[in-house]
XYZ file of C-alpha atoms in Angstrom:
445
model
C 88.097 -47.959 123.130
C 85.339 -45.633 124.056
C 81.664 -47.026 123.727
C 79.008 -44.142 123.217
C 75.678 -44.377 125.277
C 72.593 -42.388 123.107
C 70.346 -41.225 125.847
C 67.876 -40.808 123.011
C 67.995 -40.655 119.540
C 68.869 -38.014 117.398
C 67.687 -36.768 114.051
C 70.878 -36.887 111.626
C 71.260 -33.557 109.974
C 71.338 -32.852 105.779
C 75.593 -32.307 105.062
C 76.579 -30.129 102.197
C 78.694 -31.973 99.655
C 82.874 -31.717 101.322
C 84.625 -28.111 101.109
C 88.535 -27.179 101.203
C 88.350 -23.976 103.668
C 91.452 -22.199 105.026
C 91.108 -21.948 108.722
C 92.457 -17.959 110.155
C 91.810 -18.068 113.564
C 89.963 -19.356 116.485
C 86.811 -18.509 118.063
C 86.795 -17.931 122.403
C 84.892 -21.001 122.514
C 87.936 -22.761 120.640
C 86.497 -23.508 117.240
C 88.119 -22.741 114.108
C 87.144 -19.815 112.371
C 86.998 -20.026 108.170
C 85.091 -18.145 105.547
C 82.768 -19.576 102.806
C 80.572 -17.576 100.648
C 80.690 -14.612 102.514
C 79.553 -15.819 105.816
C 81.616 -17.070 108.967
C 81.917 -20.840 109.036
C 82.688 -22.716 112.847
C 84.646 -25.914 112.896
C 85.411 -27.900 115.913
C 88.635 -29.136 115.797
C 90.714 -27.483 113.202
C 93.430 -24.843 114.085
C 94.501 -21.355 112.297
C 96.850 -21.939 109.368
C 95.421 -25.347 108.469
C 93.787 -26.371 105.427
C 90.573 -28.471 106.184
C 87.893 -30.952 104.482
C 84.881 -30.545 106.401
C 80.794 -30.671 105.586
C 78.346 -27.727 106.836
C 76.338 -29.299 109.673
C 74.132 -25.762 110.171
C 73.726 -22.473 107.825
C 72.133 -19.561 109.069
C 71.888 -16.374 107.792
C 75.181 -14.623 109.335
C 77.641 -17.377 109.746
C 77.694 -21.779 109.290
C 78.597 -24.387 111.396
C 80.596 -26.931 109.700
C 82.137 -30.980 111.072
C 85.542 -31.593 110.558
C 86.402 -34.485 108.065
C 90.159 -34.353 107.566
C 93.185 -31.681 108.301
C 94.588 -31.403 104.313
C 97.303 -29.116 105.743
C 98.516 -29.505 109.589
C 99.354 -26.542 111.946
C 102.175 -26.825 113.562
C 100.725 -26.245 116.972
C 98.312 -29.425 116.321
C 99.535 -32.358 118.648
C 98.043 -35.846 119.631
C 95.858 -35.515 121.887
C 96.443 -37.521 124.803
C 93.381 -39.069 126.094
C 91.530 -42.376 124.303
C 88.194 -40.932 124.626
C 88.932 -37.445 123.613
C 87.354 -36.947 120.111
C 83.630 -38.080 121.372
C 83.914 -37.547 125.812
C 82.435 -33.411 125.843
C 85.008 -32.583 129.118
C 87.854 -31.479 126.922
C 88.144 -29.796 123.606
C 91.456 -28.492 122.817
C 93.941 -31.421 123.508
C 94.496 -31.473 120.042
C 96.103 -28.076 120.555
C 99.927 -27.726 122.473
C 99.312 -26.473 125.814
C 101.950 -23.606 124.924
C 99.479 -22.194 122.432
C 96.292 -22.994 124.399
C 97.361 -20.792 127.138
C 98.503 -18.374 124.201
C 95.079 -18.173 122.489
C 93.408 -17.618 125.972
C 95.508 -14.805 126.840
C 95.165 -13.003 123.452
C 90.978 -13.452 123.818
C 91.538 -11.610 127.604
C 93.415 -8.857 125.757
C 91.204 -8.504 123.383
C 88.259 -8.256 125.767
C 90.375 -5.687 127.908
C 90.489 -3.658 124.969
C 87.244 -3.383 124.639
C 85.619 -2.701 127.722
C 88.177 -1.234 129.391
C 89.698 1.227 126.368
C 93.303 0.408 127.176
C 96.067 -1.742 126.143
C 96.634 -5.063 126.183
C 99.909 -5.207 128.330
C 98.190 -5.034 131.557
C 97.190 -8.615 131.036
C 99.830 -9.879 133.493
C 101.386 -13.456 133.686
C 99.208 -16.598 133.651
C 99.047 -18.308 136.215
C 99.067 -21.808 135.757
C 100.453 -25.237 136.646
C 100.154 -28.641 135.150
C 97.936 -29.026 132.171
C 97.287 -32.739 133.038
C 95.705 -35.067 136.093
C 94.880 -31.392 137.648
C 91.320 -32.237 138.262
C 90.445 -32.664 142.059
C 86.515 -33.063 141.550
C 84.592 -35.081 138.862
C 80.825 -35.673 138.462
C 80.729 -39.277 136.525
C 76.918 -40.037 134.815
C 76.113 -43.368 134.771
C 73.336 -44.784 131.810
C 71.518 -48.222 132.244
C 70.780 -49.935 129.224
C 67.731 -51.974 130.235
C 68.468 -54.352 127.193
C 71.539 -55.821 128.314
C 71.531 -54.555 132.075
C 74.987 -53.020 131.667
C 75.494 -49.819 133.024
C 77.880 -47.289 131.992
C 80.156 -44.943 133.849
C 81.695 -41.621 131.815
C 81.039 -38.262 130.910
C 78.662 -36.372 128.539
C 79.524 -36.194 125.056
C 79.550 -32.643 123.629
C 75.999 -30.961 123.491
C 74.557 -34.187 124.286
C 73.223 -36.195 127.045
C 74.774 -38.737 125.579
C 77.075 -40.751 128.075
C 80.577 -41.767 126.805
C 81.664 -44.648 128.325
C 85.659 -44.045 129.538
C 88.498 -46.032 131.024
C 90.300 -43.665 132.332
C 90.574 -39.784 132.247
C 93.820 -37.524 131.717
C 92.638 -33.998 133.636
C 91.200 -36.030 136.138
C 93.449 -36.543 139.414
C 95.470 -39.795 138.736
C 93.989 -41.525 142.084
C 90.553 -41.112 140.475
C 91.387 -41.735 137.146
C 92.743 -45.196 138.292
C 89.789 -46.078 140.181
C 87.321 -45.773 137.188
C 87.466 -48.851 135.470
C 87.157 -50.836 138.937
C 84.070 -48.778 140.042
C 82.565 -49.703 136.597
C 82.635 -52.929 137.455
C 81.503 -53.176 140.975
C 78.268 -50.753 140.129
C 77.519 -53.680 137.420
C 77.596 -56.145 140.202
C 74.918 -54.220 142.234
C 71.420 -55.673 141.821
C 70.092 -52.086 142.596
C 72.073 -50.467 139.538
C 69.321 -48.870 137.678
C 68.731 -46.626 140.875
C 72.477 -45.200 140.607
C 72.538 -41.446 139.516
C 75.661 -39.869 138.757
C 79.306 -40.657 140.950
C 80.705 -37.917 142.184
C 84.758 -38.553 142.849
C 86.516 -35.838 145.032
C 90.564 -36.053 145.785
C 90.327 -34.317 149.426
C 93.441 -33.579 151.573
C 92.148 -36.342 153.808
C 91.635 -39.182 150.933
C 89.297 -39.910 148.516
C 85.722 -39.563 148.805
C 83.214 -41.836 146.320
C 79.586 -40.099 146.515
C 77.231 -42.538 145.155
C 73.631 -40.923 144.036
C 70.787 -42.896 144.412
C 67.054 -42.906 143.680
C 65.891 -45.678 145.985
C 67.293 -47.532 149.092
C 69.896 -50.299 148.278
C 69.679 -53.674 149.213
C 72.071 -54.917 152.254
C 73.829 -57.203 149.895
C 74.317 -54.247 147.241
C 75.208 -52.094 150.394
C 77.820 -54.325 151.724
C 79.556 -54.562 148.540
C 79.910 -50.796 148.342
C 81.217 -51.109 152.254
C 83.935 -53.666 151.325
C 85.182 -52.086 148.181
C 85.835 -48.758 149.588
C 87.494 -50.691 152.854
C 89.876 -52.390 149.770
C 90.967 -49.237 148.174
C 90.430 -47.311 151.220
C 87.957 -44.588 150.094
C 85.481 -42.801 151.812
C 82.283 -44.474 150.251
C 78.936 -42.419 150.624
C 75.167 -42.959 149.631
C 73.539 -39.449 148.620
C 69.801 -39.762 148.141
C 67.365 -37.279 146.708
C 67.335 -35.128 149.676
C 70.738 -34.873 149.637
C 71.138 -36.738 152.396
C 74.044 -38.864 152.793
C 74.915 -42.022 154.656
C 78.967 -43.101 155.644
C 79.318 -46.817 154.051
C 83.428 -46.668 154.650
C 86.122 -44.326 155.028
C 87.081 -41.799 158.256
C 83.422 -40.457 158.705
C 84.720 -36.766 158.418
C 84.170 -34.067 155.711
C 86.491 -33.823 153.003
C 88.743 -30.667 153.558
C 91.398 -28.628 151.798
C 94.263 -26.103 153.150
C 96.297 -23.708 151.670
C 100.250 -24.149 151.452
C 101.134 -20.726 153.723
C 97.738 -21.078 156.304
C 96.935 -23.371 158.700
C 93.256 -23.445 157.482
C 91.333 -26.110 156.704
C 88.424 -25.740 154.141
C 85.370 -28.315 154.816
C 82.841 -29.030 152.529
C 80.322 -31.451 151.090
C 79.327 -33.143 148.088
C 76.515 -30.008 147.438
C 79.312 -27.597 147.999
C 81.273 -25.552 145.297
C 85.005 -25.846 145.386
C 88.077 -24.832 142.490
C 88.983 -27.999 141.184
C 92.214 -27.041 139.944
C 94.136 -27.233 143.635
C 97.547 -25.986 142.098
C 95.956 -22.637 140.016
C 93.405 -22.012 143.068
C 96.184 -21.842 145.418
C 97.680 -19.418 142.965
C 94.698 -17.245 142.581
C 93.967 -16.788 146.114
C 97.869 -15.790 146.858
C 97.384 -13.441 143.968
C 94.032 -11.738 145.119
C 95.387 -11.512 148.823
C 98.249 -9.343 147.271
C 96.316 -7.314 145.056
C 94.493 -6.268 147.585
C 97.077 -6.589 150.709
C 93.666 -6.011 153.374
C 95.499 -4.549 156.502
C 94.426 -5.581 160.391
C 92.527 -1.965 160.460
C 90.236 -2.604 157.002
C 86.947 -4.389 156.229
C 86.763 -6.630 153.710
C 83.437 -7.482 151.634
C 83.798 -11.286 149.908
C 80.733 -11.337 147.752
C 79.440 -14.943 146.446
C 82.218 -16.300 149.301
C 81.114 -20.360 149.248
C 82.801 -21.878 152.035
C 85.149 -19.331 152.717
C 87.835 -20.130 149.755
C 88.951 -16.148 149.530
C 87.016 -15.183 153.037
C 89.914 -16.499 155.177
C 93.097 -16.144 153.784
C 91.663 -12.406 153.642
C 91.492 -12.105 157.381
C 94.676 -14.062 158.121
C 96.450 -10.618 158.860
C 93.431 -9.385 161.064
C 91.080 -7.425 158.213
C 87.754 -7.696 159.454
C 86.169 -9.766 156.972
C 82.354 -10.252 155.763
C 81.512 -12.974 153.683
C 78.167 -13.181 151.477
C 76.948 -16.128 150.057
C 73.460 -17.239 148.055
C 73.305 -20.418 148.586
C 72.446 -21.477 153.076
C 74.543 -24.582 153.357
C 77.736 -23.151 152.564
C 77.232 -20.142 154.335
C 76.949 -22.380 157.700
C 79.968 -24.286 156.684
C 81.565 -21.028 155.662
C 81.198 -19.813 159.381
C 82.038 -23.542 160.675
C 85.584 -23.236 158.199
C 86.159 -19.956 159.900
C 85.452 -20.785 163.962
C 87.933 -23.957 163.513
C 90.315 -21.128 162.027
C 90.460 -19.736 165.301
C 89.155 -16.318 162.632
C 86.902 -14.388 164.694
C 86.810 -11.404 162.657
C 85.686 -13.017 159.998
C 81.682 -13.394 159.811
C 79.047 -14.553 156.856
C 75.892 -13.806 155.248
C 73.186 -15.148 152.948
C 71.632 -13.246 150.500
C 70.558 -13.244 147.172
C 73.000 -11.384 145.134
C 70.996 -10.381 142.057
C 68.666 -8.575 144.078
C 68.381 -4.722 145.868
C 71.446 -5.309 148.443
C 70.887 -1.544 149.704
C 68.725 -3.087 153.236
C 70.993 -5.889 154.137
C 72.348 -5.636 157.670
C 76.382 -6.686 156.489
C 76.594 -2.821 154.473
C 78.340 -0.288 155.563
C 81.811 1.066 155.508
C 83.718 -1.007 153.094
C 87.718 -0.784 152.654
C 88.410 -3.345 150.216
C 86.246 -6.127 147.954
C 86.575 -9.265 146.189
C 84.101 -10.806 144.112
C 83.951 -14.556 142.151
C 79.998 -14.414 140.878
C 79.111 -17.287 138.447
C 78.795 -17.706 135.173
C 75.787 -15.207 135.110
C 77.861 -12.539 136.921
C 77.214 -9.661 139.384
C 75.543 -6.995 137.652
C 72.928 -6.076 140.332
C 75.858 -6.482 142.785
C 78.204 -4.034 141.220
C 75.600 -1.683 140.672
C 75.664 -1.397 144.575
C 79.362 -0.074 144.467
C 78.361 3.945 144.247
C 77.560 3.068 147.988
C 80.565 1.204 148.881
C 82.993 2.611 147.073
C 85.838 0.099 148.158
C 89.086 1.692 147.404
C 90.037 -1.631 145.538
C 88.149 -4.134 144.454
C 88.963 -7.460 142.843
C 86.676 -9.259 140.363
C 87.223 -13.292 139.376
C 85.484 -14.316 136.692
C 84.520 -17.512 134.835
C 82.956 -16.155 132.257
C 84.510 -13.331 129.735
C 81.482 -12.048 128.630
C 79.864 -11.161 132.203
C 83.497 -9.670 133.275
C 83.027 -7.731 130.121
C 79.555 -6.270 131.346
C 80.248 -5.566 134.811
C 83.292 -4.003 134.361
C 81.360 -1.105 132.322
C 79.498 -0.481 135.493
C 82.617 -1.214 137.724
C 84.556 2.012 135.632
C 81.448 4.352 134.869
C 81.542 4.335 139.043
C 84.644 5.765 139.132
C 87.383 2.770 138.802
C 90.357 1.844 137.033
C 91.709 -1.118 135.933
C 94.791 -1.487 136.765
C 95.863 -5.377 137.089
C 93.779 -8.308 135.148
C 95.375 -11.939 135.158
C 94.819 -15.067 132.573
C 93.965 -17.832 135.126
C 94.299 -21.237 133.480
C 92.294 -23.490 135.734
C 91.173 -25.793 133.127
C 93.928 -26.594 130.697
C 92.589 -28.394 127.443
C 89.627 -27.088 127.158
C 88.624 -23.319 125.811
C 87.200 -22.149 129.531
C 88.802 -18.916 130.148
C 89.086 -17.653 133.810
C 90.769 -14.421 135.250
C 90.857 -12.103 137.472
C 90.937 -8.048 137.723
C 92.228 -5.355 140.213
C 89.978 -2.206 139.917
C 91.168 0.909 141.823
C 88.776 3.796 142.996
C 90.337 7.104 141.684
C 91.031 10.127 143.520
């Protein structure tokens, strides 16, 4: 059973008396969609086709927020959802939907945003690509609470729009390895005498084993330090102290950086416990096969990665000899970016830092530019694509994380001259209502 950790206290909210409301569809964040007195009513949890008891929680002047008290009438697409914690842990909030129809209801939203912005139909939304919808999670950040009445502290995951910690056990989109190791890590970090100094736990499934980053606000004692040492010697992880500085100290394990390759390259992606990777292995691999087709860079072309981390699109790019730049925001991972590629024996591939959401039209790595890729954050890449009228890549590819910023910079991708001509659903977190994809835009003639 999952216990529930209340960072602070919150002020309970006035309920309306219960309502019967017939749910029609849901929202792209995954809620359920009703109508109730002529407004638009939100409801977390209930499914199109049901009927549903629930209590408004929020009325404003255009639509309501309502909580879910009982499903009077079950859609046949609702299932059991699979993990313990699941109805008060905020990492998941579709399990209670099949995984048939999740992928279904994501690919329907993409559609509907192609039709928008890009005024065509929705049958260039190709195939999803996709693998398991459970244990796919390579890379968890655990927060840990101390409660200073009882000394216990708690290892879990936010509850949703909280800072709330929910306690868990065990987690089923998190790697199986890791998921396993939860409930003994809650116990050792209650051993430690230092234990209100522990941040978060950051667990990472590398291709070289598993990696337990430990945060922590002030030194450890030897005692607390050796107990760390000998449990990740047991279960033979690679045990590290991070402090504020983001420094970070070896207690057990190999010594060496975590890493990941790719199944048709002999590359090998480093990185550290700062650095930004996919943590769906399976769908990433996917996704970079599928951008490296799209836009099929030849041994003669240059090849602009913009926002290129550690190199995750960078080098498979330049595996058939494109001349590849890489540009990156962030200093650390445009150093390890360059380190990834030099061990790749990929000397045409080089890397930049620069801040993306500024005037681009002075930095040294512009100039003639075949092909592009670009995987911006959530915020996007408007400033970025407004710098395409000087490019003009013949194709250009465009991941996204975030439907409404693809949605945005696509109007300023095709008022340049493009067309969209390929756009993919990428399902790289199943269970939840995150939406990912990816777009092929194609300079006319």
């Amino acid at each position: 059973m999952a216990q529930f950790f209340k960072a602070k206290p919150n002020r309970s909210k006035q309920l309306s008396s219960k309502l019967s409301l017939n749910v029609t569809q849901l929202d792209h964040l995954g809620a359920g969609i009703a109508h109730h007195q002529g407004k638009i009513v939100f409801i977390n949890g209930a499914l199109p086709g049901e009927t549903v008891q629930v209590q408004l929680t929020e009325q404003k002047k255009k639509f309501s927020r309502a909580k879910l008290l009982k499903v009077e009438t079950a859609s046949s697409e609702r299932v059991q959802p699979l993990c313990a914690h699941y109805e008060k842990c905020g990492g998941c909030d579709l399990q209670h939907l099949n995984v048939e129809s999740q992928r279904a209801h994501k690919a329907k939203a993409l559609q509907e945003l192609v039709a928008k912005f890009a005024q065509t139909t929705a049958s260039q939304v190709c195939e999803t690509l996709s693998d398991s919808p459970w244990h796919y999670r390579r890379r968890a950040r655990l927060a840990t609470w101390f409660d200073k009445k009882t000394k216990h502290i708690s290892l879990g995951f936010r509850a949703a729009s909280s800072s709330d910690v929910v306690e868990i056990q065990s987690c089923a989109v998190l790697a199986k390895s890791l998921s396993a190791l939860i409930p003994e890590l809650a116990f050792l970090l209650n051993q430690l005498s230092g234990k209100k100094t522990l941040g978060h736990v950051e667990l990472t499934l590398a291709d070289n084993g598993i990696f337990v980053v430990l945060r922590v606000t002030k030194a450890l004692s030897d005692k607390d330090r050796q107990r760390l040492a000998e449990f990740g010697a047991q279960h033979s992880l690679n045990m590290l102290l991070q402090d504020d500085d983001a420094n970070t100290e070896h207690l057990s394990g190999h010594g060496q950086q975590p890493f990941y390759g790719f199944n048709d390259s002999d590359a090998e992606l480093k990185f550290s416990a700062g650095n930004f990777i996919q943590v769906n292995a399976s769908v990433n691999q996917a996704m970079v096969k599928q951008a490296v087709e799209w836009l099929a860079p030849q041994a003669n072309e240059r090849v602009l990665d913009l926002f290129c981390g550690i190199g995750n699109f960078s080098l498979p790019l330049a595996k058939n000899g494109a001349e590849v730049v890489g540009v990156e925001g962030v200093p650390a991972m445009v150093e390890q970016a360059t380190i990834n590629a030099k061990e790749a024996a990929l000397d045409k591939v080089s890397f930049y830092h620069a801040d993306l959401s500024a005037d681009l039209s002075q930095q040294p790595w512009l100039g003639k530019v075949d092909k592009m890729l670009i995987d911006p954050a959530r915020a996007g890449a408007y400033e970025s694509m407004l710098s395409l009228k000087k490019l003009k890549p013949q194709a250009l590819v465009y991941v996204s994380c975030n439907p409404a910023s693809l949605a945005r910079d696509s109007e300023v991708i095709l008022k340049q001259g493009y067309t969209l001509k390929k756009i993919a659903m990428v399902d790289m977190f199943p269970q939840t209502h995150h939406l990912e994809s990816m777009a092929l835009f194609e300079l006319g003639k």
